[in-house]
């Protein structure tokens, strides 16, 4: 079974609108972490936001927020007031287990295109 | 702020040749991870090191080996290169065992390997 599922292969959003990128995960661990990365066409992998399984509040970083719904096992990324520079591939990733196992498992990504 | 450094950024090799990729983690980070991202795919975990010892291993071919040195930089050695090894190779670093924001993994710009 897929550990990380991103069901939106591609999205087109008008500039200045908010956008939600979906991510669901599957784990039996109590301790885990969820990450979102942005990969522009240039190829680098840019860290956006992190949510720990024990964090009580949703993570926020500037225009990025993570809508963490633990019971539903979802960790959607919300980008407010989208900009042309937000056009990129977005990956959701998970770290499972307690200290000592920090490797990341990635979803297949969502290609976001911001339309002027 | 200092980021993860990878060299070279681009590498072209022929089949059956060898390649060495280098990674310099963020200062004070003690854990290094290697990921392989094939064309149009999500990154796949290869191997990780903590305090110069291998800490986890993923789907890394036997033709590949890696190590972390006393200055925490890491090298990924790839021998008998095959066409299928053409990919973007990322190194990431983190501070192991820390809570909160320090769980974050920061990726380098990647080395794009092309095998012809």
Short mmCIF file of C-alpha atoms in Angstrom, two decimals:
data_model
loop_
_atom_site.label_atom_id
_atom_site.label_comp_id
_atom_site.label_asym_id
_atom_site.label_seq_id
_atom_site.Cartn_x
_atom_site.Cartn_y
_atom_site.Cartn_z
CA UNK A 1 0.00 0.00 0.00
CA UNK A 2 1.12 3.54 -0.72
CA UNK A 3 2.38 5.27 2.39
CA UNK A 4 1.86 8.73 0.92
CA UNK A 5 -0.92 9.46 -1.56
CA UNK A 6 -1.22 12.65 -3.55
CA UNK A 7 -4.31 12.33 -5.71
CA UNK A 8 -3.87 15.51 -7.75
CA UNK A 9 -1.28 14.97 -10.50
CA UNK A 10 -1.77 18.55 -11.70
CA UNK A 11 -3.57 21.71 -10.70
CA UNK A 12 -4.17 25.05 -12.36
CA UNK A 13 -4.93 27.99 -10.09
CA UNK A 14 -5.52 31.68 -10.79
CA UNK A 15 -2.91 34.03 -9.35
CA UNK A 16 -3.79 35.45 -5.91
CA UNK A 17 -6.21 32.61 -5.16
CA UNK A 18 -5.62 30.17 -2.31
CA UNK A 19 -4.78 26.60 -3.22
CA UNK A 20 -5.00 23.34 -1.29
CA UNK A 21 -2.78 20.40 -2.21
CA UNK A 22 -4.02 17.09 -0.88
CA UNK A 23 -1.94 14.49 0.93
CA UNK A 24 -3.06 11.40 2.79
CA UNK A 25 -0.74 9.02 4.57
CA UNK A 26 -0.73 5.53 5.97
CA UNK A 27 1.21 4.53 9.06
CA UNK A 28 0.73 2.45 12.17
CA UNK A 29 3.37 4.41 14.10
CA UNK A 30 2.31 6.84 16.81
CA UNK A 31 5.33 9.06 16.21
CA UNK A 32 5.80 10.39 12.71
CA UNK A 33 6.33 13.60 10.83
CA UNK A 34 4.96 15.08 7.65
CA UNK A 35 6.82 17.35 5.29
CA UNK A 36 6.06 19.36 2.20
CA UNK A 37 8.72 20.17 -0.36
CA UNK A 38 8.62 22.36 -3.46
CA UNK A 39 10.58 21.36 -6.55
CA UNK A 40 10.79 24.06 -9.24
CA UNK A 41 11.76 23.19 -12.79
CA UNK A 42 15.38 23.88 -11.87
CA UNK A 43 15.28 20.70 -9.79
CA UNK A 44 16.20 21.70 -6.27
CA UNK A 45 14.09 20.39 -3.39
CA UNK A 46 12.97 23.25 -1.17
CA UNK A 47 11.68 22.52 2.35
CA UNK A 48 8.38 24.31 3.02
CA UNK A 49 6.80 23.06 6.22
CA UNK A 50 6.87 20.29 8.84
CA UNK A 51 4.18 18.82 11.10
CA UNK A 52 4.91 16.36 13.87
CA UNK A 53 2.32 13.79 14.85
CA UNK A 54 2.23 15.10 18.42
CA UNK A 55 1.99 18.74 17.44
CA UNK A 56 -1.36 20.03 18.62
CA UNK A 57 -1.45 23.06 16.37
CA UNK A 58 -1.29 23.15 12.59
CA UNK A 59 2.09 24.24 11.30
CA UNK A 60 2.35 27.58 9.51
CA UNK A 61 5.24 29.20 7.64
CA UNK A 62 4.41 32.48 6.00
CA UNK A 63 1.94 31.83 3.17
CA UNK A 64 2.11 28.07 3.79
CA UNK A 65 0.00 26.23 6.31
CA UNK A 66 -0.55 22.56 6.89
CA UNK A 67 -4.11 21.38 7.53
CA UNK A 68 -3.36 18.37 9.72
CA UNK A 69 -6.29 16.04 10.38
CA UNK A 70 -4.85 13.14 12.32
CA UNK A 71 -7.99 10.99 12.48
CA UNK A 72 -8.36 11.24 8.71
CA UNK A 73 -4.61 10.79 8.18
CA UNK A 74 -4.44 13.81 5.97
CA UNK A 75 -1.89 16.61 5.81
CA UNK A 76 -2.97 19.05 3.14
CA UNK A 77 -0.81 22.01 2.20
CA UNK A 78 -2.57 25.35 1.89
CA UNK A 79 -0.91 28.17 -0.01
CA UNK A 80 -2.58 31.52 0.50
CA UNK A 81 -2.53 34.29 -2.11
CA UNK A 82 -0.74 32.24 -4.76
CA UNK A 83 2.00 33.83 -6.83
CA UNK A 84 3.46 32.99 -10.24
CA UNK A 85 6.61 31.80 -8.51
CA UNK A 86 4.60 29.10 -6.76
CA UNK A 87 4.41 27.14 -10.02
CA UNK A 88 6.33 23.96 -9.29
CA UNK A 89 6.03 20.31 -8.32
CA UNK A 90 5.00 19.80 -4.71
CA UNK A 91 5.85 16.65 -2.77
CA UNK A 92 4.36 15.44 0.48
CA UNK A 93 6.68 13.19 2.50
CA UNK A 94 6.59 11.27 5.76
CA UNK A 95 9.09 10.29 8.40
CA UNK A 96 7.93 7.29 10.44
CA UNK A 97 8.85 6.06 13.87
CA UNK A 98 10.74 7.55 16.76
CA UNK A 99 14.33 8.75 16.86
CA UNK A 100 16.64 6.72 14.73
CA UNK A 101 14.62 6.40 11.57
CA UNK A 102 14.35 9.68 9.78
CA UNK A 103 14.33 8.60 6.15
CA UNK A 104 11.55 10.17 4.11
CA UNK A 105 8.98 8.44 1.96
CA UNK A 106 7.58 10.69 -0.75
CA UNK A 107 4.30 10.87 -2.58
CA UNK A 108 4.16 11.08 -6.36
CA UNK A 109 3.76 14.84 -6.29
CA UNK A 110 1.36 17.48 -7.58
CA UNK A 111 2.37 19.82 -10.37
CA UNK A 112 0.94 23.25 -9.57
CA UNK A 113 0.62 25.88 -12.28
CA UNK A 114 -0.35 29.42 -11.36
CA UNK A 115 -2.17 31.25 -14.12
CA UNK A 116 -1.70 35.05 -14.41
CA UNK B 1 22.24 30.71 6.02
CA UNK B 2 24.51 27.90 4.92
CA UNK B 3 22.89 25.16 2.90
CA UNK B 4 23.76 21.64 1.83
CA UNK B 5 26.44 21.63 -0.85
CA UNK B 6 26.67 18.97 -3.51
CA UNK B 7 29.30 18.50 -6.15
CA UNK B 8 29.43 18.16 -9.01
CA UNK B 9 26.11 19.65 -10.08
CA UNK B 10 26.17 17.83 -13.39
CA UNK B 11 27.99 14.68 -14.39
CA UNK B 12 28.06 12.77 -17.64
CA UNK B 13 29.47 9.25 -17.63
CA UNK B 14 29.47 6.30 -19.97
CA UNK B 15 28.11 2.85 -19.19
CA UNK B 16 30.37 0.77 -16.93
CA UNK B 17 32.25 3.83 -15.69
CA UNK B 18 32.39 4.93 -12.05
CA UNK B 19 31.18 8.14 -10.45
CA UNK B 20 31.68 9.81 -7.09
CA UNK B 21 29.18 12.31 -5.74
CA UNK B 22 30.04 14.53 -2.80
CA UNK B 23 27.85 16.11 -0.16
CA UNK B 24 28.69 18.71 2.48
CA UNK B 25 25.91 18.97 5.10
CA UNK B 26 24.75 22.10 6.85
CA UNK B 27 27.23 22.98 9.64
CA UNK B 28 26.42 21.17 12.92
CA UNK B 29 24.12 18.71 11.16
CA UNK B 30 25.18 15.18 12.01
CA UNK B 31 22.99 13.08 9.71
CA UNK B 32 23.25 12.76 5.95
CA UNK B 33 20.76 11.10 3.62
CA UNK B 34 21.05 10.18 -0.04
CA UNK B 35 18.04 10.04 -2.36
CA UNK B 36 17.70 9.14 -6.03
CA UNK B 37 15.05 10.79 -8.21
CA UNK B 38 14.52 9.27 -11.64
CA UNK B 39 12.93 11.30 -14.44
CA UNK B 40 9.33 12.12 -13.59
CA UNK B 41 9.50 10.18 -10.32
CA UNK B 42 9.51 10.97 -6.63
CA UNK B 43 12.75 10.76 -4.66
CA UNK B 44 13.67 7.32 -3.33
CA UNK B 45 15.78 6.88 -0.19
CA UNK B 46 19.13 5.18 -0.76
CA UNK B 47 21.15 5.33 2.46
CA UNK B 48 21.81 7.47 5.52
CA UNK B 49 24.64 8.10 7.96
CA UNK B 50 24.69 9.35 11.53
CA UNK B 51 27.96 10.29 13.18
CA UNK B 52 29.89 8.56 10.40
CA UNK B 53 28.07 5.26 10.81
CA UNK B 54 25.50 3.90 8.40
CA UNK B 55 22.13 4.34 10.08
CA UNK B 56 19.65 3.10 7.49
CA UNK B 57 19.63 1.56 4.05
CA UNK B 58 17.00 1.69 1.36
CA UNK B 59 16.90 0.47 -2.21
CA UNK B 60 20.56 1.07 -2.93
CA UNK B 61 22.15 -1.21 -5.55
CA UNK B 62 25.15 -3.28 -4.52
CA UNK B 63 27.15 -1.36 -7.14
CA UNK B 64 26.76 1.75 -4.99
CA UNK B 65 28.57 2.44 -1.75
CA UNK B 66 28.71 5.46 0.50
CA UNK B 67 30.44 6.74 3.57
CA UNK B 68 30.54 9.72 5.88
CA UNK B 69 33.89 11.20 6.83
CA UNK B 70 35.20 12.75 10.03
CA UNK B 71 34.27 16.25 8.80
CA UNK B 72 30.71 14.93 8.22
CA UNK B 73 30.86 15.22 4.47
CA UNK B 74 29.63 12.18 2.60
CA UNK B 75 30.46 10.55 -0.71
CA UNK B 76 28.32 8.26 -2.84
CA UNK B 77 30.39 5.96 -5.02
CA UNK B 78 28.73 4.37 -8.02
CA UNK B 79 30.43 1.70 -10.10
CA UNK B 80 29.56 -0.18 -13.30
CA UNK B 81 27.13 2.57 -14.21
CA UNK B 82 24.02 1.61 -16.12
CA UNK B 83 21.69 3.72 -18.25
CA UNK B 84 19.04 3.37 -15.54
CA UNK B 85 21.29 5.14 -13.06
CA UNK B 86 20.62 8.42 -14.86
CA UNK B 87 18.84 10.49 -12.24
CA UNK B 88 18.99 13.44 -9.92
CA UNK B 89 20.85 12.48 -6.74
CA UNK B 90 20.02 14.48 -3.66
CA UNK B 91 21.85 14.71 -0.41
CA UNK B 92 19.94 15.97 2.62
CA UNK B 93 21.07 16.73 6.15
CA UNK B 94 19.43 17.06 9.53
CA UNK B 95 20.22 17.20 13.23
CA UNK B 96 19.33 13.77 14.59
CA UNK B 97 17.31 13.29 17.71
CA UNK B 98 16.17 16.86 18.02
CA UNK B 99 12.56 17.82 18.40
CA UNK B 100 10.39 20.27 16.61
CA UNK B 101 11.90 22.28 13.79
CA UNK B 102 15.19 20.40 14.00
CA UNK B 103 13.54 17.28 12.55
CA UNK B 104 13.58 19.07 9.26
CA UNK B 105 15.63 17.62 6.43
CA UNK B 106 17.24 20.14 4.14
CA UNK B 107 18.14 19.06 0.65
CA UNK B 108 21.08 20.07 -1.46
CA UNK B 109 20.65 21.25 -5.06
CA UNK B 110 21.26 17.75 -6.37
CA UNK B 111 23.71 16.18 -8.79
CA UNK B 112 22.26 15.39 -12.17
CA UNK B 113 23.93 12.22 -13.43
CA UNK B 114 23.56 11.25 -17.05
CA UNK B 115 24.82 7.85 -18.17
CA UNK B 116 25.28 7.42 -21.91
#
